[in-house]
XYZ file of C-alpha atoms in Angstrom:
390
model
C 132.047 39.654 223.967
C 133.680 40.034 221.126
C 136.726 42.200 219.341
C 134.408 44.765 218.371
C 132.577 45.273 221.626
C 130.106 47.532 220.820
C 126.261 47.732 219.153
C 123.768 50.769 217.973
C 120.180 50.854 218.034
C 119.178 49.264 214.424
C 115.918 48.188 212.818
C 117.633 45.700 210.747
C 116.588 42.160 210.971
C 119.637 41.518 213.139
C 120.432 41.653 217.190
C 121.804 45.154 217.522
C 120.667 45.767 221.160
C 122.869 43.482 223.518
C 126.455 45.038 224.315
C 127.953 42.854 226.323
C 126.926 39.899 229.396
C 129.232 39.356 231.680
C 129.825 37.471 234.707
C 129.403 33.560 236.256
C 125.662 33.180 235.430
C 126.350 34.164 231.974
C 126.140 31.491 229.234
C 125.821 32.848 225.944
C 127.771 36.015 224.475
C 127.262 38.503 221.926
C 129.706 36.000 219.806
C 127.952 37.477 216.205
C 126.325 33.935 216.391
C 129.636 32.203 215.363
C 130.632 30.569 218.637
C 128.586 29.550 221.382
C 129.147 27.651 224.788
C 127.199 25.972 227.359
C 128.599 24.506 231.140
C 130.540 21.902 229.412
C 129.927 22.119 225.658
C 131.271 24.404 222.371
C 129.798 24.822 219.189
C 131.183 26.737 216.668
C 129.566 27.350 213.510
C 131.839 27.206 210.093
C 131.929 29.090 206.824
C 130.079 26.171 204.869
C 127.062 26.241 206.977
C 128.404 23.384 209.089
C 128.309 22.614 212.849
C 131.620 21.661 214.900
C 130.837 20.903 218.355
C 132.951 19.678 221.466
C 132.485 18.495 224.866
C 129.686 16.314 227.394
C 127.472 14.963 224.823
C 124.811 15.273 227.254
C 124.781 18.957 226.992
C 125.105 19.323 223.097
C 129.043 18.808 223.253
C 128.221 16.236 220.352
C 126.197 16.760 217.230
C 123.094 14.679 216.484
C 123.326 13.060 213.295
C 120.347 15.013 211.392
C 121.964 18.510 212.320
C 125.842 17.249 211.472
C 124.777 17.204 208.268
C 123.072 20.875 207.532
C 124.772 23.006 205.683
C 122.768 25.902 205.920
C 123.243 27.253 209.930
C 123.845 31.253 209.786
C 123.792 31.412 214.024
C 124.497 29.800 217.110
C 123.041 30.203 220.683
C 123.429 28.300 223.920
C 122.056 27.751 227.126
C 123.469 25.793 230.404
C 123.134 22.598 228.620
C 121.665 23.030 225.049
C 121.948 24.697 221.981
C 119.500 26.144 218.816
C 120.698 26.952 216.018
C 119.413 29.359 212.985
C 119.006 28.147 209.531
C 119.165 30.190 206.371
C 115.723 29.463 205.715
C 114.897 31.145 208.880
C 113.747 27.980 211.041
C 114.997 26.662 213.772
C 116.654 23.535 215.252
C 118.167 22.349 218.748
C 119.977 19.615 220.764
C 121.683 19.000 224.200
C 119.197 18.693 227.059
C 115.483 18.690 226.869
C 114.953 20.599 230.067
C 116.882 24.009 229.260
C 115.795 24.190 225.570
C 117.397 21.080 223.761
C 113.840 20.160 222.689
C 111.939 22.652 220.188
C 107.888 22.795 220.551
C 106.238 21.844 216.903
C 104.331 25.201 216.745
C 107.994 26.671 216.584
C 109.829 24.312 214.705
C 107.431 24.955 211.746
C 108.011 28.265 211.887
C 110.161 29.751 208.756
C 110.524 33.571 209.539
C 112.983 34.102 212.823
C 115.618 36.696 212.486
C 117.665 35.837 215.572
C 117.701 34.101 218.904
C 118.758 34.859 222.519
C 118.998 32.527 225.466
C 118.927 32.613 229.575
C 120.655 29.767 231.753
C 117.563 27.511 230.513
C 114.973 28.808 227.548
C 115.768 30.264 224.155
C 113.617 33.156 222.618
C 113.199 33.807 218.825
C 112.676 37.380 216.979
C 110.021 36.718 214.368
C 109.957 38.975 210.906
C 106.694 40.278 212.018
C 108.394 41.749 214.944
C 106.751 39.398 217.279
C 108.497 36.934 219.984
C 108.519 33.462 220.600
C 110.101 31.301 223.654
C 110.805 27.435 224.723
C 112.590 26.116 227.324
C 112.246 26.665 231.358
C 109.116 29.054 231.887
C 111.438 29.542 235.064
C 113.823 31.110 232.850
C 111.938 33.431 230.297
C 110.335 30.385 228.873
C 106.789 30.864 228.880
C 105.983 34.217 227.543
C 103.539 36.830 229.208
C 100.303 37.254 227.423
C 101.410 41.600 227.395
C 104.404 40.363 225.606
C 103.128 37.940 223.318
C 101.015 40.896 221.886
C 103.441 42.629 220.659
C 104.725 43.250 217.252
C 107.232 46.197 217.514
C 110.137 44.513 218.939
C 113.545 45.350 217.543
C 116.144 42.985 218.969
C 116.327 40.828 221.953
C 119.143 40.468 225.181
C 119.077 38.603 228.161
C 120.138 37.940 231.653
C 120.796 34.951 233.465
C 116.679 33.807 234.046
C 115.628 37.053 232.033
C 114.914 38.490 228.290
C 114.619 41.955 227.586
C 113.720 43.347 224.297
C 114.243 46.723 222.977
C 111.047 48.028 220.971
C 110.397 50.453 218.129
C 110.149 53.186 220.244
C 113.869 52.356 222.561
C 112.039 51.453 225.623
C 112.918 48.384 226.758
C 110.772 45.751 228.539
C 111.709 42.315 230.348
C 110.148 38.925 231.719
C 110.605 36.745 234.425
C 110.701 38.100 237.868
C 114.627 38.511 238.405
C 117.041 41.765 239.538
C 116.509 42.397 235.579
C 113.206 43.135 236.107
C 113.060 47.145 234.348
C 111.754 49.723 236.820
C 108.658 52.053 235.742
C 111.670 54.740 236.029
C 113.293 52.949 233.505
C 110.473 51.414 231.249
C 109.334 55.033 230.819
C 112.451 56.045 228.939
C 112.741 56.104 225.356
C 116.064 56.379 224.371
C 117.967 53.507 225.142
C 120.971 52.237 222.924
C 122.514 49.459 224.127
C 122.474 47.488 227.172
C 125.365 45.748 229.476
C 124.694 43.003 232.011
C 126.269 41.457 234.972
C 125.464 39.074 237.371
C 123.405 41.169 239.570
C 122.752 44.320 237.537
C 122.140 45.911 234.160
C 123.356 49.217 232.678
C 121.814 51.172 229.656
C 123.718 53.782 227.459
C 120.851 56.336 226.679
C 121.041 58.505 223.153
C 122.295 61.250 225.409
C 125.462 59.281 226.079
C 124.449 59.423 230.082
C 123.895 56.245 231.558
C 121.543 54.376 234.066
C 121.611 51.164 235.876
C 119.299 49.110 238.082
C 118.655 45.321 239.830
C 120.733 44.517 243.074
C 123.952 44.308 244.143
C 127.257 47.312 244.346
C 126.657 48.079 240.474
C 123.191 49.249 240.545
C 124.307 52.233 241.982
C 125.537 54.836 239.420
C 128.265 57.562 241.353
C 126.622 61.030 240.669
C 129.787 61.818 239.094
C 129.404 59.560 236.786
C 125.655 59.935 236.559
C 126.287 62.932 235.045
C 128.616 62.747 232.512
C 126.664 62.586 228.867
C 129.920 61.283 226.771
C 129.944 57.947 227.466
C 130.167 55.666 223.844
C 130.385 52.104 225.371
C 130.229 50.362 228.397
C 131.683 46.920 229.395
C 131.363 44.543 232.572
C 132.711 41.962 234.404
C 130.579 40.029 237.168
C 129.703 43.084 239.540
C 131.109 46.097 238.045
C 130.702 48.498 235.105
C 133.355 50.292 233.174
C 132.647 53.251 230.705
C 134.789 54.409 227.661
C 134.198 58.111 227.414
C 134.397 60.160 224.241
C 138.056 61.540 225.750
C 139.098 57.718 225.380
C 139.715 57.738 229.515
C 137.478 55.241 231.282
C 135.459 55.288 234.538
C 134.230 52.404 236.176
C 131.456 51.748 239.187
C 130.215 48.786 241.430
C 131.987 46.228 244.015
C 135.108 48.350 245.214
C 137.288 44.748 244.131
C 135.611 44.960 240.977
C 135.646 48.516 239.627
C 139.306 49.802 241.091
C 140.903 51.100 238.153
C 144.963 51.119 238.345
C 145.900 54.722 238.806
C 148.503 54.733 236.091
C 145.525 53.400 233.893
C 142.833 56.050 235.115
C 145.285 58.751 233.848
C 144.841 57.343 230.216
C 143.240 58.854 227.565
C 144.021 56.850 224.500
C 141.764 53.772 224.637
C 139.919 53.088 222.059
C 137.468 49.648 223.055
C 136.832 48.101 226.705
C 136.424 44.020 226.566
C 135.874 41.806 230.129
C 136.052 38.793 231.728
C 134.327 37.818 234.734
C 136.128 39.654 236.877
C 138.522 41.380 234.924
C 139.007 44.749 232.226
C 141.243 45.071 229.146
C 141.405 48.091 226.765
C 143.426 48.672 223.778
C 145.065 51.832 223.682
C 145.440 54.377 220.265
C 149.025 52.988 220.363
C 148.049 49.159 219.759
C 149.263 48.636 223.023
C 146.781 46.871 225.730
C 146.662 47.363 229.678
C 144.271 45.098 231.902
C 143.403 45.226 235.537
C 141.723 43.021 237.893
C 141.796 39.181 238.780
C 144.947 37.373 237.999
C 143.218 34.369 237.564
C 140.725 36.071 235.045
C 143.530 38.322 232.739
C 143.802 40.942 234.605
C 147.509 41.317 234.778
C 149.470 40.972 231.083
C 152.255 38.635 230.236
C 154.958 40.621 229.878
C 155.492 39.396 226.558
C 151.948 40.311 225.706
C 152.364 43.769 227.829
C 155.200 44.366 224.883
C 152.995 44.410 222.226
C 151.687 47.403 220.107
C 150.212 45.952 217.162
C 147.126 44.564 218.444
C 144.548 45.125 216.565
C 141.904 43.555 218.008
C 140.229 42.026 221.792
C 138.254 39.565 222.405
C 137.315 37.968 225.726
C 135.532 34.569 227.689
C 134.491 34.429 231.057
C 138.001 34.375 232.135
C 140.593 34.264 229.491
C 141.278 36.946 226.930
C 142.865 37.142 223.320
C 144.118 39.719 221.070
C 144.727 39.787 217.462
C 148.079 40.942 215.877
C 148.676 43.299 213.113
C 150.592 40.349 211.557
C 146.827 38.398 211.747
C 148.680 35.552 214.473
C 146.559 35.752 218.243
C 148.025 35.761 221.384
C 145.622 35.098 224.776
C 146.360 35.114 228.584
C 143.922 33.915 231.741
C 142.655 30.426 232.292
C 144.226 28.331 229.914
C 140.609 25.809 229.616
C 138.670 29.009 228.994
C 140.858 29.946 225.917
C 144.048 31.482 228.036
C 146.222 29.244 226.283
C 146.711 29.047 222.787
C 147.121 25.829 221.306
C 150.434 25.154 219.009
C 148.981 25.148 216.080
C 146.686 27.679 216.575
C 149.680 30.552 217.784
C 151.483 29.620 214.304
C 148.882 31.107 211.922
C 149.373 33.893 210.587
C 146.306 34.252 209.047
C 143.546 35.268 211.374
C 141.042 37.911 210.257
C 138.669 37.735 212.953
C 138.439 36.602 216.828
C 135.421 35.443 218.527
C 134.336 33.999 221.956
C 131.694 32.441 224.012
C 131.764 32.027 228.000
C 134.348 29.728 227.440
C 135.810 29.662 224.248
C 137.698 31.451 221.072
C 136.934 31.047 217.247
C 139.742 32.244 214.648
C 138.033 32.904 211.243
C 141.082 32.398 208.565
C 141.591 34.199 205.579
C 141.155 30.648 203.485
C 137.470 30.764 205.528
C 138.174 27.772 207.413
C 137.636 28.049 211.625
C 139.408 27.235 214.563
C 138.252 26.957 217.918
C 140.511 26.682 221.370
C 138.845 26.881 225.095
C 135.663 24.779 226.176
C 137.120 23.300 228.789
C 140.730 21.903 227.491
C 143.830 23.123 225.596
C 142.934 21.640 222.595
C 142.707 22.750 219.103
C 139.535 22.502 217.515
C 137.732 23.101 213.945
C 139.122 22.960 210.498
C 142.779 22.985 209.334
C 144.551 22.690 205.918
């Protein structure tokens, strides 16, 4: 998740498709490739082209000596314990462990033409130019590609789920692999309109062209209220590990799924100023017309504001981990609140810049781009400061 929280259908060479994944199973985030984080391992990729990573070296939490020194990485992605990363000239490398995608097969790491990658708990896939798909890792996991799939050459961008891909095609129909709750119903394959897709642990929503919404897999959040069912304004939707929540084109929001999960604050319900939605795992922020933000939810997980932080209203900007979320000032400093070793505390000399342009996260962890281009990184499992400094 990051500050922007929110994708179109494209048929750029880039992952437009994937909204937002939320919840405990999730690994990787729609982090814009900058930031990536694995059980217990960060990697954050800098302005140069360079790789800083942190954490059990046994999961990719340190670099391998022939990848420290590339200069040319343009995206990150992670599973539970490895990474890949995307180089400019469109190949492909990887470390961490062997058994959820740390080891590449040759066939793909000769190949020069991938336009992005996307990862469950244990495999990685890869978006070819031609439009075409190729996966590695745990055929448990979305792995080992169907031979249906590995046909085709119309697909536009790739998501995933927690042992699942799904890719959206030319056409906006949508398609997934590996028997799991993400498996799409023939309902839902048959539609041809999909813009962008939001996961959870047990379910996954679509926003249709429409602006109506569907959702299907298991669990509270597969089921869609009729009342919200039929409401054709919705512009984004966000979730946290077994609930969805819906910005409508009034700016109020509606939410469905476990009743612990979806509740939204009365006082909060009544709003109809909020302009973006961002989530932990099981927790909702929104930032209001006024610059102001308002959370609900799990303590533990940022769903109740400092007061300090309550005080503000010149945020400009949310971002969020699995439980820990952080907010970007007018004045360009960041503030965050939730679980300090998932990015809820700020390090020193991180909360003195003043400088920040952009915010992004993983599962468990923030990256600060400065306006000298240089990176910071806090979360990943302590409270320490991380990446490049004057």
């Amino acid at each position: 998740m990051n500050q922007h929280n929110e994708f179109s259908f494209s048929t750029e060479t880039k992952d437009t498709f994937l909204k937002q994944r939320s919840g405990s199973k999730a690994i990787s985030y729609d982090s814009n490739g900058v930031i990536d984080s694995n059980n217990s391992g960060t990697a954050i990729l800098l302005q140069n082209g360079h790789i800083v990573a942190w954490g059990d070296t046994d999961h990719g939490g340190e670099l391998p000596p022939e990848i420290a020194q590339l200069n040319d990485i343009v995206s990150l992605s992670a599973t539970y314990a490895a990474f890949a990363a995307l180089r400019a000239d469109r190949s492909v490398v990887a470390w961490g462990s062997a058994g959820y995608g740390g080891k590449i097969p040759p066939d793909i790491a000769q190949l020069n033409d991938i336009v992005s990658l996307s990862s469950t708990y244990a495999a990685f896939a890869a978006l070819r130019a031609d439009r075409s798909v190729v996966t590695w890792g745990s055929a448990g996991y979305g792995g080992e590609l169907p031979p249906d799939i590995t046909q085709l050459n119309d697909i536009v961008s790739l998501s995933s789920a927690y042992d699942s891909f799904i890719a959206l095609r030319a056409d906006r129909s949508i398609i997934s692999w590996t028997s799991s709750y993400s498996y799409v119903p023939s309902d839902m394959a048959q539609l041809n309109d999909i813009v962008s897709l939001s996961i959870n642990d047990n379910a996954l929503a679509a926003l249709r062209a429409n602006r109506s919404v569907v959702a299907w897999g298991e669990g509270y959040s597969t089921y869609v209220p009729s009342k919200i069912a039929q409401l054709n304004d919705i512009v984004s939707l966000s979730a946290n590990d077994d609930a969805f929540a819906a910005l409508r084109a009034n700016r109020s929001v509606v939410a469905w799924g476990r009743s612990d999960r979806k509740h939204i604050p009365s006082e909060i319900a009544r709003l109809n100023d909020i302009v973006s939605l961002s989530s932990t795992n099981s927790a909702f922020s929104a930032l209001r017309a006024n610059r102001s933000v308002v959370a609900w939810g799990d303590l533990d997980n940022g769903g109740i504001l400092p007061l300090d932080i309550a005080q503000l209203n010149d945020i400009v900007g949310l971002s969020a981990t699995n439980s820990a979320f952080a907010a970007l000032r007018a004045d360009r400093s960041v503030v965050a609140w939730g679980k300090p070793s998932t990015g809820g505390f700020v390090p020193p000399e991180i909360a003195k810049l003043q400088d920040i342009v952009s915010v992004d996260s993983s599962g468990s962890a923030f990256t600060a781009l400065r306006t000298n281009g240089k990176r910071v990184g806090w979360g990943g499992g302590d409270i320490k400061a991380h990446g490049e400094y004057d």
